[in-house]
Amino acid sequence: MAEIYLGIIGGGQLGSMLSVAAKKLNIKTAIYCDDIDAPAQKFCDEFIFGKYDDKEKISKFIEKVNIITYEFENIPYETLNEINKKKSVLPKPSINRLIQHRLAEKDFVNKLNIRTTRYALVEKKEDLDALKDFLPGILKTTTMGYDGKGQYPITKIEEIDSLKIDFSKNYILEKLVKLKKEISVIITRFGINKYEIYEPIENTHEDQILKCSKIPAEISAEIFNQSKNWAISIAEELKYIGTLCVEFFIDRNENLYVNEIAPRVHNSGHLTINAFNVSQFENHIRAVCSLEKVPLKKLSNAKMINLIGSQIEPYRQNIQLKDNEFFFDYLKKEIKDKRKMGHITTLI
Ligand code: ADP
Ligand code: MG
């Protein structure tokens, strides 16, 4: 087979881990990113720095590669769509456009008869007056949010003024779910009814940022099956190619809700690197590059802890790891508050 050169848009830790997985399959990677310090440049074969609307630099990138994928969803649709006219972009740009918009995403999920939190569009401050029923809730920007950014928990309408919210953007107001647990399901789809799916992963967040993921998730058989079935329906309906993650809420009455979909590999799936024969990253590469689908085998239970901000420091000081512990340093240039710096996976 001719050599495959994979283009990846985005150069964070997910891009790094995708590049590492590609290398294992003898696939070269070129990364395009708008951050000159992007950590993934240390792991890929070629790094191109440029803005996401820089046509010239993007053309150079397109020429290099055969297939293009992305490690984060906040890429302008126009950019992905233009690239797709020259080289195939997977997952398809239209899928990314749908999922990167919280309202369109939730409407889509509801049309499949899959439960989400209750939500309403907020285009201007006054819209909130009619939405008291959605409180307590969280106001979220419709686009560009991640790791809790662009989110405002609200208990009473009167709080709005002190929050200094920029109403030139659109928001959705989501009713707060009384959470019992959060889980995610990662699935890699290769074609019609052709997929590999990981078991549900149990997640805990701190300050709306993922802190810890583990398998097995402590959930009922009903939730186990329903979450997997919903993830399969979503992937099939989207005709998705590659790895996708569905984040779920479980409330105190054991109701399952889809929180959001990530059209990409996901932080909660980092433990698949050590706990399965094929990681979410390798599976993504296999699917977008039309390689063979390998049946998934679980090797171990596992727990992953994100190292956020300065939590990475002790691990960088030559800490002694046990045989069942795996430390990943994303090699980001600067330690910043709330920034994911690395993770540690323990096989249990
Ligand atoms: P992001 O795009 O930043 O990941 P999410 O919508 O997934 O945004 O929100 C991040 C976290 O905030 C969730 O994983 C959950 O812990 C909490 N959260 C968000 N929305 C709700 C909600 N409607 N009810 C309860 N908790 C929520
Ligand atoms: Mg989320």
Coordinates of C-alpha atoms and ligand atoms in Angstrom, one line a residue:
M1 CA 0.0 0.0 0.0
A2 CA 1.2 3.5 -0.7
E3 CA 2.5 5.4 2.2
I4 CA -0.1 7.3 4.2
Y5 CA 0.6 10.8 5.4
L6 CA -2.0 12.0 7.9
G7 CA -2.7 15.7 8.5
I8 CA -3.9 16.6 12.0
I9 CA -5.4 20.0 12.8
G10 CA -4.6 21.0 16.3
G11 CA -1.4 20.5 18.3
G12 CA -2.3 19.9 21.9
Q13 CA -1.9 16.6 23.9
L14 CA -4.6 14.9 21.8
G15 CA -2.6 15.7 18.6
S16 CA 0.6 14.3 20.3
M17 CA -1.1 11.1 21.3
L18 CA -2.6 10.7 17.8
S19 CA 0.9 11.2 16.3
V20 CA 2.4 8.6 18.6
A21 CA -0.4 6.1 17.7
A22 CA 0.1 6.8 13.9
K23 CA 3.9 6.2 14.2
K24 CA 3.2 2.8 15.6
L25 CA 1.2 2.0 12.4
N26 CA 4.0 3.4 10.2
I27 CA 1.9 6.5 9.3
K28 CA 3.5 9.9 9.1
T29 CA 1.8 12.9 10.6
A30 CA 1.9 16.6 9.8
I31 CA 0.3 18.9 12.4
Y32 CA -1.2 22.3 11.6
C33 CA -1.8 24.5 14.6
D34 CA -2.2 28.2 15.5
D35 CA 0.0 27.9 18.6
I36 CA 3.7 28.3 17.9
D37 CA 4.4 26.4 21.1
A38 CA 2.1 23.5 20.3
P39 CA 3.3 20.5 22.3
A40 CA 2.5 18.0 19.5
Q41 CA 5.3 19.4 17.3
K42 CA 7.6 17.2 19.4
F43 CA 5.8 14.0 18.3
C44 CA 4.8 14.6 14.6
D45 CA 6.9 14.4 11.5
E46 CA 6.2 17.9 10.3
F47 CA 4.7 20.9 12.1
I48 CA 3.1 23.8 10.3
F49 CA 2.3 26.9 12.4
G50 CA -0.5 29.1 11.0
K51 CA -3.9 30.6 11.8
Y52 CA -7.0 28.6 10.9
D53 CA -7.8 31.1 8.1
D54 CA -4.4 31.4 6.6
K55 CA -5.2 30.0 3.1
E56 CA -1.5 29.9 2.0
K57 CA -0.2 27.9 4.9
I58 CA -3.2 25.7 4.8
S59 CA -2.6 24.9 1.1
K60 CA 1.0 23.9 2.0
F61 CA -0.4 21.6 4.7
I62 CA -3.0 20.1 2.3
E63 CA -0.3 19.4 -0.3
K64 CA 1.8 17.4 2.2
V65 CA -0.9 14.9 3.3
N66 CA -3.4 12.4 2.0
I67 CA -6.1 12.5 4.7
I68 CA -6.9 15.1 7.3
T69 CA -8.4 14.8 10.7
Y70 CA -8.6 17.1 13.8
E71 CA -8.0 16.9 17.5
F72 CA -10.4 19.6 18.7
E73 CA -13.8 20.7 17.4
N74 CA -13.5 24.5 17.5
I75 CA -12.2 24.9 13.9
P76 CA -14.1 27.2 11.6
Y77 CA -16.5 25.2 9.3
E78 CA -15.3 27.2 6.3
T79 CA -11.8 26.0 6.9
L80 CA -12.6 22.4 7.1
N81 CA -15.0 22.6 4.2
E82 CA -12.4 24.2 1.9
I83 CA -9.8 21.6 2.9
N84 CA -12.3 18.8 2.2
K85 CA -12.6 19.9 -1.4
K86 CA -9.0 19.0 -1.9
K87 CA -8.3 16.2 0.5
S88 CA -10.7 14.1 2.5
V89 CA -11.4 15.4 6.0
L90 CA -12.6 12.9 8.5
P91 CA -14.9 13.1 10.5
K92 CA -16.8 15.1 7.9
P93 CA -16.9 18.9 8.3
S94 CA -20.7 18.9 8.5
I95 CA -20.5 16.6 11.6
N96 CA -18.1 19.0 13.2
R97 CA -20.3 22.0 12.4
L98 CA -23.3 20.3 14.0
I99 CA -21.5 19.2 17.2
Q100 CA -19.5 22.4 17.8
H101 CA -22.8 24.2 18.2
R102 CA -24.4 23.3 21.5
L103 CA -28.0 24.1 20.4
A104 CA -27.7 22.1 17.1
E105 CA -26.0 19.3 18.9
K106 CA -28.8 19.0 21.5
D107 CA -31.6 19.3 18.9
F108 CA -29.9 16.5 16.9
V109 CA -29.7 14.2 20.0
N110 CA -33.3 14.9 20.9
K111 CA -34.5 14.0 17.4
L112 CA -33.1 10.5 18.0
N113 CA -35.3 10.3 21.0
I114 CA -32.3 10.4 23.3
R115 CA -32.6 12.4 26.5
T116 CA -30.6 15.5 27.1
T117 CA -30.7 18.2 29.8
R118 CA -33.5 20.8 29.3
Y119 CA -32.2 23.8 27.4
A120 CA -33.3 27.0 25.7
L121 CA -31.6 29.5 23.4
V122 CA -30.6 32.8 24.9
E123 CA -29.9 35.5 22.3
K124 CA -30.2 38.5 24.5
K125 CA -30.3 39.2 28.2
E126 CA -34.1 39.7 28.3
D127 CA -34.7 36.2 27.0
L128 CA -33.7 35.0 30.5
D129 CA -36.8 36.5 32.1
A130 CA -39.0 33.8 30.5
L131 CA -36.7 31.0 31.5
K132 CA -37.0 31.0 35.3
D133 CA -38.1 27.4 35.0
F134 CA -34.6 26.5 33.8
L135 CA -33.0 27.6 37.1
P136 CA -30.8 26.7 38.8
G137 CA -29.0 26.3 35.5
I138 CA -25.8 26.9 33.6
L139 CA -25.6 29.5 30.9
K140 CA -23.2 28.2 28.2
T141 CA -21.9 29.9 25.1
T142 CA -23.3 28.0 22.0
T143 CA -19.9 27.7 20.5
M144 CA -16.2 27.6 21.4
G145 CA -16.6 26.2 25.0
Y146 CA -14.3 23.6 26.6
D147 CA -13.2 22.7 30.1
G148 CA -16.0 24.8 31.6
K149 CA -14.9 27.9 29.7
G150 CA -17.8 30.2 28.7
Q151 CA -20.0 28.7 31.4
Y152 CA -21.9 30.6 34.1
P153 CA -23.8 28.8 36.8
I154 CA -26.9 30.8 37.7
T155 CA -29.3 30.3 40.6
K156 CA -31.4 33.5 40.3
I157 CA -32.0 35.9 37.4
E158 CA -30.8 38.8 39.6
E159 CA -27.3 37.4 39.5
I160 CA -26.9 38.1 35.8
D161 CA -25.7 41.7 36.1
S162 CA -22.8 40.9 38.4
L163 CA -21.6 38.2 36.1
K164 CA -20.8 40.7 33.3
I165 CA -21.8 38.4 30.6
D166 CA -21.0 39.4 27.0
F167 CA -24.4 39.2 25.3
S168 CA -23.0 39.8 21.8
K169 CA -22.6 36.0 21.9
N170 CA -25.4 33.5 21.9
Y171 CA -25.9 31.1 24.8
I172 CA -28.0 28.2 25.9
L173 CA -29.4 28.0 29.4
E174 CA -29.3 24.5 30.6
K175 CA -31.2 23.2 33.6
L176 CA -28.9 21.9 36.3
V177 CA -29.0 18.1 36.6
K178 CA -28.7 16.8 40.2
L179 CA -25.8 14.6 39.3
K180 CA -25.2 11.2 40.8
K181 CA -22.4 10.4 38.3
E182 CA -20.9 11.2 35.0
I183 CA -19.8 8.6 32.5
S184 CA -18.5 8.7 28.9
V185 CA -18.6 6.1 26.1
I186 CA -16.0 6.1 23.4
I187 CA -16.8 4.5 20.1
T188 CA -14.7 4.2 16.9
R189 CA -16.9 3.7 13.8
F190 CA -15.4 2.3 10.6
G191 CA -18.5 2.0 8.4
I192 CA -22.1 0.9 8.5
N193 CA -22.7 -1.1 11.7
K194 CA -18.9 -1.6 11.8
Y195 CA -17.5 -0.2 15.0
E196 CA -15.4 -0.9 18.2
I197 CA -16.8 0.4 21.4
Y198 CA -15.2 0.8 24.8
E199 CA -17.0 0.1 28.0
P200 CA -18.5 3.2 29.8
I201 CA -15.9 5.2 31.7
E202 CA -16.7 6.9 35.0
N203 CA -15.6 10.5 35.3
T204 CA -15.2 13.0 38.1
H205 CA -14.8 16.7 37.5
E206 CA -13.3 19.5 39.6
D207 CA -14.2 23.1 38.6
Q208 CA -15.9 21.7 35.5
I209 CA -12.6 20.1 34.4
L210 CA -12.1 16.4 34.1
K211 CA -10.0 15.2 37.1
C212 CA -10.4 11.4 37.2
S213 CA -11.6 8.6 34.9
K214 CA -11.9 4.9 35.7
I215 CA -13.0 1.6 34.5
P216 CA -15.1 -0.2 35.3
A217 CA -17.7 2.5 35.9
E218 CA -19.9 1.7 38.9
I219 CA -23.2 1.7 37.2
S220 CA -26.3 -0.5 36.7
A221 CA -26.6 -3.0 33.8
E222 CA -29.4 -0.8 32.4
I223 CA -27.2 2.3 32.3
F224 CA -24.3 0.3 30.9
N225 CA -26.4 -0.9 28.0
Q226 CA -28.4 2.3 27.4
S227 CA -25.3 4.5 27.3
K228 CA -23.6 2.1 24.8
N229 CA -26.7 1.9 22.7
W230 CA -27.1 5.6 22.6
A231 CA -23.5 6.1 21.6
I232 CA -24.0 3.6 18.8
S233 CA -27.2 5.3 17.5
I234 CA -25.4 8.7 17.5
A235 CA -22.4 7.4 15.6
E236 CA -24.6 5.5 13.1
E237 CA -26.9 8.5 12.5
L238 CA -24.0 10.8 11.9
K239 CA -22.4 8.2 9.5
Y240 CA -19.3 9.0 11.6
I241 CA -15.8 7.8 10.7
G242 CA -13.3 7.8 13.5
T243 CA -13.4 8.0 17.3
L244 CA -16.2 9.8 19.0
C245 CA -17.0 10.3 22.6
V246 CA -20.4 10.8 24.2
E247 CA -20.5 12.4 27.7
F248 CA -23.4 11.4 29.9
F249 CA -25.0 12.5 33.1
I250 CA -26.8 10.1 35.5
D251 CA -29.1 11.8 37.9
R252 CA -30.2 10.8 41.4
N253 CA -33.2 9.0 40.0
E254 CA -31.0 6.9 37.7
N255 CA -32.0 8.7 34.6
L256 CA -29.4 8.9 31.8
Y257 CA -28.9 12.1 29.8
V258 CA -26.5 12.9 27.0
N259 CA -24.4 15.9 28.1
E260 CA -22.4 16.5 25.0
I261 CA -20.7 14.8 22.1
A262 CA -17.0 15.2 21.2
P263 CA -16.3 14.5 17.5
R264 CA -12.7 13.4 18.4
V265 CA -10.6 11.4 20.8
H266 CA -11.3 12.4 24.4
N267 CA -9.5 13.0 27.7
S268 CA -11.6 10.3 29.5
G269 CA -10.1 7.8 27.0
H270 CA -6.5 8.2 27.9
L271 CA -6.7 5.1 30.0
T272 CA -7.4 3.1 26.8
I273 CA -3.6 3.5 25.9
N274 CA -2.7 1.1 28.7
A275 CA -5.9 -0.8 29.5
F276 CA -6.8 -2.1 26.0
N277 CA -5.0 -3.8 23.1
V278 CA -6.0 -0.9 20.9
S279 CA -6.2 2.7 22.2
Q280 CA -8.8 5.3 21.2
F281 CA -6.0 7.0 19.3
E282 CA -4.9 4.0 17.3
N283 CA -8.5 3.2 16.6
H284 CA -9.1 6.7 15.3
I285 CA -6.1 6.4 13.0
R286 CA -7.2 3.0 11.8
A287 CA -10.7 4.3 11.0
V288 CA -9.8 7.5 9.2
C289 CA -7.0 5.8 7.2
S290 CA -9.2 2.8 6.3
L291 CA -7.0 0.3 8.0
E292 CA -8.1 -3.0 9.4
K293 CA -10.5 -3.0 12.4
V294 CA -9.0 -5.1 15.2
P295 CA -11.4 -6.6 17.8
L296 CA -11.0 -4.8 21.1
K297 CA -9.7 -6.6 24.1
K298 CA -9.6 -5.2 27.6
L299 CA -6.3 -5.9 29.3
S300 CA -7.0 -4.4 32.7
N301 CA -9.1 -2.2 34.9
A302 CA -7.6 1.3 35.1
K303 CA -7.8 4.7 36.7
M304 CA -6.5 7.9 35.1
I305 CA -5.8 11.2 37.0
N306 CA -5.3 14.5 35.2
L307 CA -2.4 16.6 36.4
I308 CA -3.7 20.1 36.2
G309 CA -1.5 23.2 36.5
S310 CA 1.3 22.8 39.1
Q311 CA 0.2 19.2 40.0
I312 CA 2.6 18.1 37.3
E313 CA 5.7 19.4 39.2
P314 CA 6.3 16.5 41.7
Y315 CA 6.0 14.0 38.8
R316 CA 8.7 15.9 36.8
Q317 CA 11.1 15.5 39.7
N318 CA 11.9 11.9 38.9
I319 CA 9.2 10.4 41.0
Q320 CA 9.4 6.6 41.3
L321 CA 6.6 5.0 39.4
K322 CA 5.3 1.5 40.2
D323 CA 5.1 -1.1 37.4
N324 CA 1.4 -0.5 37.0
E325 CA 1.7 3.3 36.8
F326 CA 2.2 5.3 33.5
F327 CA 3.0 8.9 33.6
F328 CA 2.5 11.2 30.6
D329 CA 3.9 14.7 30.4
Y330 CA 2.4 16.8 27.6
L331 CA 5.5 18.9 27.5
K332 CA 3.6 22.1 27.5
K333 CA 5.9 25.1 27.6
E334 CA 4.2 26.9 30.5
I335 CA 2.4 25.7 33.6
K336 CA -0.9 27.5 33.9
D337 CA -3.7 27.4 36.3
K338 CA -6.5 25.0 35.1
R339 CA -4.3 23.8 32.2
K340 CA -4.1 20.1 31.6
M341 CA -0.3 19.4 31.9
G342 CA -0.2 15.6 32.0
H343 CA -1.8 12.5 33.4
I344 CA -1.1 9.4 35.2
T345 CA -2.8 6.0 34.5
T346 CA -2.8 3.2 37.0
L347 CA -3.7 -0.3 36.0
I348 CA -5.8 -1.9 38.8
Ligands
ADP1 P1 -17.3 21.5 28.3 O1 -17.5 21.7 26.9 O2 -16.6 22.6 29.0 O3 -16.8 20.1 28.6 P2 -19.8 20.6 29.6 O4 -21.1 21.0 29.1 O5 -19.4 19.1 29.4 O6 -18.8 21.6 29.0 O7 -19.7 20.9 31.1 C1 -18.5 20.6 31.9 C2 -18.9 20.0 33.2 O8 -19.8 20.9 34.0 C3 -19.8 18.7 33.1 O9 -19.0 17.6 32.9 C4 -20.5 18.7 34.4 O10 -19.7 18.2 35.5 C5 -20.8 20.2 34.7 N1 -22.2 20.5 34.0 C6 -22.4 21.0 32.8 N2 -23.7 21.2 32.5 C7 -24.4 20.7 33.6 C8 -25.8 20.5 33.9 N3 -26.7 20.9 33.1 N4 -26.1 19.9 35.1 C9 -25.1 19.5 36.0 N5 -23.8 19.6 35.7 C10 -23.4 20.2 34.6
MG2 MG -17.7 18.3 28.5

